[in-house]
Amino acid sequence: MPRWLPRAVVLVLALYACFQLGSWAFHQLIGLLVNILIAFFLALAVEPAVARMAARGMRRGLATFLVFLGVFVAGAGFVVLLGSILAEQILQMVEDFPRYLDSVIDSINTTFHTELSRLEIQESMLHSDWLQKYVQNSASGVLDVSATVIGGLFRLLTIGLFSFYFAADGPRLRRALCSVLPPAKQAEVLRAWEIAVTKTGGYLYSRGLMALISGVAHYVVLAVLGVPYAPALAVWVGLVSQFIPTIGTYLAGALPMLIAFTVNPWYALYVLGFVVVYQQFENYVLQPKLTARTVDIHPAVAFGSVIAGTALLGAVGALIAIPAVATLQAFLGTYVKRYALTEGADVPTPPARRRRVRLPGRR
């Protein structure tokens, strides 16, 4: 046996063990890594406001705290306002449910010549095995929902702490990162950092502007139709449709349609029609112009990046996909050498004319 063979076997086994250990650790920490990624993009989003306040003499930690406090107060106020609206609408629907049930039973008795009554239906449902099993499953599901809510709150707390430290210690983090790199690499890291801040801020600015325009447009329609809580519903439509990717538009339009249905069923159809028309206007007119000025990314590339981000990280990937791709595109664009176009390069070449072949014996 050669002398190097036992050492090679031990080395291969050690490398394989290290690979398995690293793979196990990565899969165990994937949730924490995703939270850190979200926190990093949130820190990039608030960086312009924090830097502006710090430039005026305020301590960076205090400026970061005030910015996050403002975001938290705005988010909590929106959730409380929306929760009160939903609670009131649910209570009203519960109070009106017996009347709706009586009207349905009367229509069934009139149509099919039956003698159904609401009391008999209630007693049969209360003593049914299906309802008892449903209550038991719901009781066990309450614990799952509670665990999910607690886990979500813990995740929000983790993201908030990491994003606060990233924003408050941004300059120190950049210095620590650049201190282990040569000067040429330091310039590239700082340039990539500035590009990421600019693109993330531009993305949030464009989304906020589109949310404002969408909210105002939907408020006008809801106010004309006389739908209650029109200002709160307009804020809901603007924020949810812009900051929840992929399904945000459908979630945003469902609540105004539901409340408009309680006023008049035809109003729900009117709201649905306006949501569809406005969505087309936003996708083909408003969004390309705003993103071209702020993020500078093609709509097709933005759509593809959202799909790829959703496939990789779910809703989180869809939310951070556009600023990440815009940052990467702007950073790599400096390394791509471009040339002047030749004359006629942007004009499609017409197809060549086919020559008519004259067969023998034909004129």
XYZ file of C-alpha atoms in Angstrom:
363
model
C 0.000 0.000 0.000
C 1.419 3.436 -0.893
C 2.124 5.731 2.029
C -0.061 8.514 0.666
C -3.164 6.324 0.350
C -4.253 6.312 4.053
C -3.753 10.066 4.252
C -5.790 10.553 1.071
C -8.601 8.377 2.421
C -8.636 10.290 5.716
C -8.608 13.613 3.839
C -11.509 12.570 1.594
C -13.547 11.367 4.582
C -12.816 14.596 6.473
C -13.859 16.731 3.499
C -17.040 14.708 3.078
C -17.832 15.075 6.803
C -17.250 18.839 6.593
C -19.530 19.056 3.555
C -22.296 17.150 5.320
C -21.907 19.294 8.440
C -22.012 22.498 6.401
C -25.075 21.318 4.465
C -26.859 20.422 7.710
C -25.967 23.773 9.284
C -27.130 25.674 6.175
C -30.515 23.939 6.152
C -30.902 24.583 9.870
C -30.045 28.273 9.507
C -31.894 29.000 6.247
C -34.675 30.783 8.135
C -32.205 33.025 9.950
C -30.357 33.791 6.715
C -33.606 34.815 5.006
C -34.463 37.070 7.957
C -31.023 38.696 7.740
C -31.512 39.249 3.995
C -34.878 40.932 4.602
C -33.362 43.046 7.380
C -30.525 44.125 5.082
C -32.925 45.367 2.407
C -35.019 47.168 5.031
C -31.871 48.874 6.288
C -31.057 49.911 2.725
C -34.582 51.297 2.360
C -34.339 53.551 5.431
C -30.697 54.488 4.793
C -31.480 57.744 2.879
C -33.730 59.070 5.659
C -31.279 58.079 8.402
C -28.322 59.565 6.531
C -30.207 62.828 5.946
C -31.069 63.139 9.638
C -27.519 62.227 10.681
C -26.095 64.859 8.316
C -28.022 67.521 10.246
C -26.225 66.672 13.471
C -28.467 63.990 14.971
C -26.909 60.835 16.329
C -27.270 57.967 13.908
C -28.767 55.612 16.496
C -31.429 58.159 17.487
C -32.208 58.901 13.830
C -32.656 55.193 13.123
C -34.890 54.820 16.163
C -37.122 57.726 15.069
C -37.447 56.349 11.526
C -38.386 52.876 12.762
C -40.770 54.377 15.324
C -42.559 56.267 12.572
C -42.835 53.128 10.448
C -44.122 51.125 13.417
C -46.736 53.735 14.377
C -47.983 53.992 10.785
C -48.195 50.205 10.425
C -49.903 49.711 13.795
C -52.421 52.448 13.049
C -53.237 50.899 9.698
C -53.712 47.433 11.233
C -55.921 48.774 14.046
C -58.045 50.789 11.627
C -58.455 47.863 9.260
C -59.219 45.495 12.148
C -61.970 47.768 13.461
C -63.547 47.945 10.007
C -63.460 44.179 9.575
C -64.821 43.565 13.086
C -67.726 45.931 12.517
C -68.561 44.398 9.163
C -68.412 40.862 10.592
C -70.706 41.805 13.484
C -73.162 43.357 11.064
C -73.126 40.253 8.866
C -73.654 38.020 11.923
C -76.597 40.137 13.063
C -78.169 40.025 9.607
C -77.500 36.316 9.075
C -80.881 35.100 10.515
C -82.720 37.454 8.194
C -80.736 36.209 5.209
C -81.395 32.602 6.247
C -85.138 33.214 6.610
C -85.304 34.744 3.142
C -83.448 31.756 1.652
C -85.731 29.267 3.440
C -88.853 31.137 2.287
C -87.654 31.086 -1.305
C -86.935 27.321 -1.076
C -90.380 26.609 0.433
C -92.071 28.669 -2.245
C -90.148 27.082 -5.104
C -90.140 23.423 -4.047
C -93.348 23.427 -1.897
C -91.502 22.344 1.256
C -92.101 23.185 4.913
C -88.639 23.937 6.202
C -88.099 26.122 9.267
C -85.020 27.812 10.653
C -85.385 26.204 14.106
C -85.445 22.672 12.675
C -82.354 23.366 10.564
C -80.501 24.791 13.565
C -81.363 21.780 15.769
C -80.325 19.289 13.086
C -77.012 21.101 12.604
C -76.304 21.283 16.340
C -76.842 17.528 16.782
C -74.978 16.473 13.647
C -71.743 14.477 13.828
C -70.147 16.645 11.163
C -70.447 19.787 13.307
C -69.001 18.046 16.366
C -66.001 16.799 14.402
C -65.533 20.262 12.916
C -65.529 21.860 16.376
C -62.972 19.330 17.621
C -60.704 19.957 14.643
C -61.102 23.704 15.080
C -60.145 23.442 18.754
C -56.936 21.645 17.818
C -56.328 24.116 15.001
C -56.456 27.051 17.430
C -53.176 25.863 18.942
C -51.574 25.692 15.503
C -52.766 29.204 14.680
C -51.463 30.491 18.021
C -48.074 28.892 17.399
C -47.983 30.420 13.902
C -48.829 33.875 15.257
C -46.165 33.634 17.965
C -43.607 32.454 15.407
C -44.520 35.330 13.096
C -44.124 37.873 15.900
C -40.740 36.420 16.826
C -39.665 36.602 13.176
C -40.775 40.244 12.928
C -38.832 41.030 16.097
C -35.715 39.342 14.687
C -35.981 41.217 11.384
C -36.575 44.502 13.195
C -33.518 44.080 15.445
C -31.209 43.123 12.577
C -32.465 45.931 10.342
C -32.035 48.440 13.189
C -28.434 47.381 13.771
C -27.683 47.384 10.032
C -29.077 50.911 9.643
C -27.589 52.333 12.860
C -24.133 50.808 12.321
C -24.061 51.114 8.542
C -20.789 53.091 8.314
C -19.086 50.839 10.864
C -20.268 47.754 8.973
C -18.881 49.118 5.716
C -15.542 49.928 7.358
C -15.308 46.455 8.884
C -16.093 44.852 5.537
C -13.657 47.003 3.586
C -10.847 46.559 6.105
C -10.292 42.948 4.983
C -10.206 43.804 1.266
C -7.545 45.420 -0.946
C -8.132 49.047 -2.034
C -9.427 48.103 -5.500
C -12.004 45.733 -4.040
C -12.973 48.324 -1.411
C -13.987 50.784 -4.146
C -16.140 48.137 -5.821
C -17.856 47.209 -2.527
C -18.617 50.848 -1.721
C -19.948 51.462 -5.224
C -22.158 48.354 -5.025
C -23.419 49.515 -1.609
C -24.350 52.966 -2.948
C -26.084 51.427 -5.967
C -28.086 49.106 -3.697
C -29.193 52.041 -1.519
C -30.205 54.072 -4.575
C -32.117 51.255 -6.278
C -33.886 50.112 -3.116
C -34.896 53.655 -2.257
C -36.062 54.255 -5.821
C -38.100 51.068 -5.776
C -39.841 52.012 -2.531
C -40.381 55.557 -3.807
C -42.032 54.311 -6.993
C -44.184 51.846 -5.028
C -45.218 54.534 -2.584
C -46.134 56.914 -5.397
C -48.179 54.229 -7.170
C -49.882 53.375 -3.861
C -50.843 57.038 -3.444
C -52.254 57.281 -6.980
C -54.117 53.983 -6.602
C -55.559 55.006 -3.241
C -56.813 58.341 -4.542
C -58.390 56.761 -7.629
C -60.178 54.055 -5.645
C -61.298 56.574 -3.018
C -63.035 58.642 -5.695
C -64.891 55.587 -7.026
C -65.889 54.332 -3.568
C -67.024 57.787 -2.472
C -69.149 58.215 -5.614
C -70.799 54.843 -5.011
C -71.425 55.698 -1.365
C -69.468 52.732 0.011
C -68.770 53.150 3.752
C -65.214 53.558 5.061
C -64.007 54.814 1.685
C -60.783 56.466 3.014
C -59.686 53.360 4.941
C -60.496 51.091 1.999
C -58.544 53.365 -0.335
C -55.487 53.135 1.940
C -55.930 49.348 2.051
C -56.078 49.061 -1.739
C -53.068 51.321 -2.270
C -50.754 49.616 0.215
C -51.734 45.987 -0.322
C -51.783 46.155 -4.117
C -48.275 47.644 -4.266
C -46.371 46.043 -1.397
C -47.730 42.478 -1.548
C -46.473 40.924 -4.789
C -48.340 38.593 -7.126
C -51.612 38.293 -5.156
C -51.707 41.787 -3.685
C -54.044 43.112 -6.357
C -56.637 40.409 -5.720
C -56.442 40.795 -1.942
C -56.738 44.553 -2.262
C -59.854 44.420 -4.432
C -61.640 41.694 -2.469
C -62.342 43.772 0.656
C -63.901 46.799 -1.138
C -66.008 44.421 -3.227
C -67.255 42.653 -0.089
C -68.238 45.878 1.652
C -69.789 47.269 -1.541
C -71.835 44.062 -1.822
C -73.417 44.787 1.580
C -74.636 48.106 0.184
C -75.749 46.929 -3.251
C -74.730 43.780 -5.176
C -74.334 45.816 -8.354
C -71.818 48.066 -6.622
C -69.554 45.062 -6.142
C -69.548 44.516 -9.914
C -68.784 48.197 -10.477
C -65.830 48.017 -8.084
C -64.593 44.832 -9.768
C -64.740 46.474 -13.192
C -62.844 49.532 -11.983
C -60.178 47.372 -10.304
C -59.603 45.437 -13.543
C -59.460 48.595 -15.692
C -57.152 50.424 -13.310
C -54.854 47.403 -13.060
C -54.390 47.423 -16.831
C -53.680 51.165 -16.770
C -51.143 50.692 -13.998
C -49.373 47.746 -15.643
C -49.069 49.228 -19.133
C -48.931 53.016 -18.568
C -48.110 54.048 -15.018
C -45.682 51.417 -13.760
C -43.298 51.364 -16.786
C -42.849 55.141 -16.641
C -42.223 55.266 -12.898
C -39.903 52.263 -12.747
C -37.952 53.550 -15.756
C -37.159 56.751 -13.842
C -36.534 55.254 -10.400
C -35.372 51.644 -10.768
C -34.373 51.692 -14.467
C -35.359 48.107 -15.208
C -37.373 46.721 -18.111
C -40.935 45.585 -17.230
C -40.287 42.110 -18.671
C -37.129 41.771 -16.565
C -39.055 42.946 -13.500
C -41.792 40.386 -14.127
C -39.281 37.590 -14.621
C -37.354 38.571 -11.502
C -40.553 38.484 -9.432
C -41.329 34.970 -10.705
C -37.786 33.802 -9.981
C -37.806 35.381 -6.526
C -41.119 33.732 -5.722
C -39.791 30.352 -6.795
C -36.682 30.747 -4.627
C -37.895 32.475 -1.454
C -41.664 32.755 -1.785
C -43.316 36.096 -1.003
C -40.076 37.462 0.444
C -38.205 36.746 -2.772
C -40.926 38.383 -4.845
C -40.716 41.518 -2.689
C -36.935 41.972 -2.854
C -36.426 40.587 -6.367
C -36.816 43.870 -8.269
C -34.364 45.987 -6.197
C -31.881 43.088 -6.118
C -31.986 42.625 -9.908
C -31.823 46.396 -10.469
C -28.754 46.616 -8.226
C -27.073 43.706 -10.007
C -27.897 45.154 -13.422
C -26.511 48.586 -12.532
C -23.374 47.110 -10.954
C -22.581 44.784 -13.861
C -23.417 47.470 -16.409
C -20.133 49.227 -15.643
C -18.158 46.168 -16.750
C -19.962 45.719 -20.076
C -18.293 47.502 -22.953
C -20.777 49.046 -25.381
C -20.170 50.095 -28.979
C -21.842 52.578 -31.284
C -24.481 51.101 -33.557
C -23.778 50.864 -37.245
C -26.119 52.509 -39.694
C -29.340 50.529 -40.011
C -28.589 48.200 -37.089
C -31.858 49.102 -35.348
C -33.945 48.634 -38.517
C -35.164 45.095 -39.321
C -33.818 43.715 -42.559
C -36.580 43.086 -45.131
C -36.892 39.507 -46.339
C -35.135 38.714 -49.562
C -37.317 38.507 -52.646
C -37.733 35.104 -54.077
C -36.694 34.656 -57.667
C -39.226 33.070 -59.958
C -37.730 29.973 -61.584
C -38.963 29.537 -65.125
C -39.566 25.868 -65.905
C -38.798 24.477 -69.391
C -41.721 24.667 -71.778
C -43.375 27.610 -69.927
C -43.394 31.238 -70.914
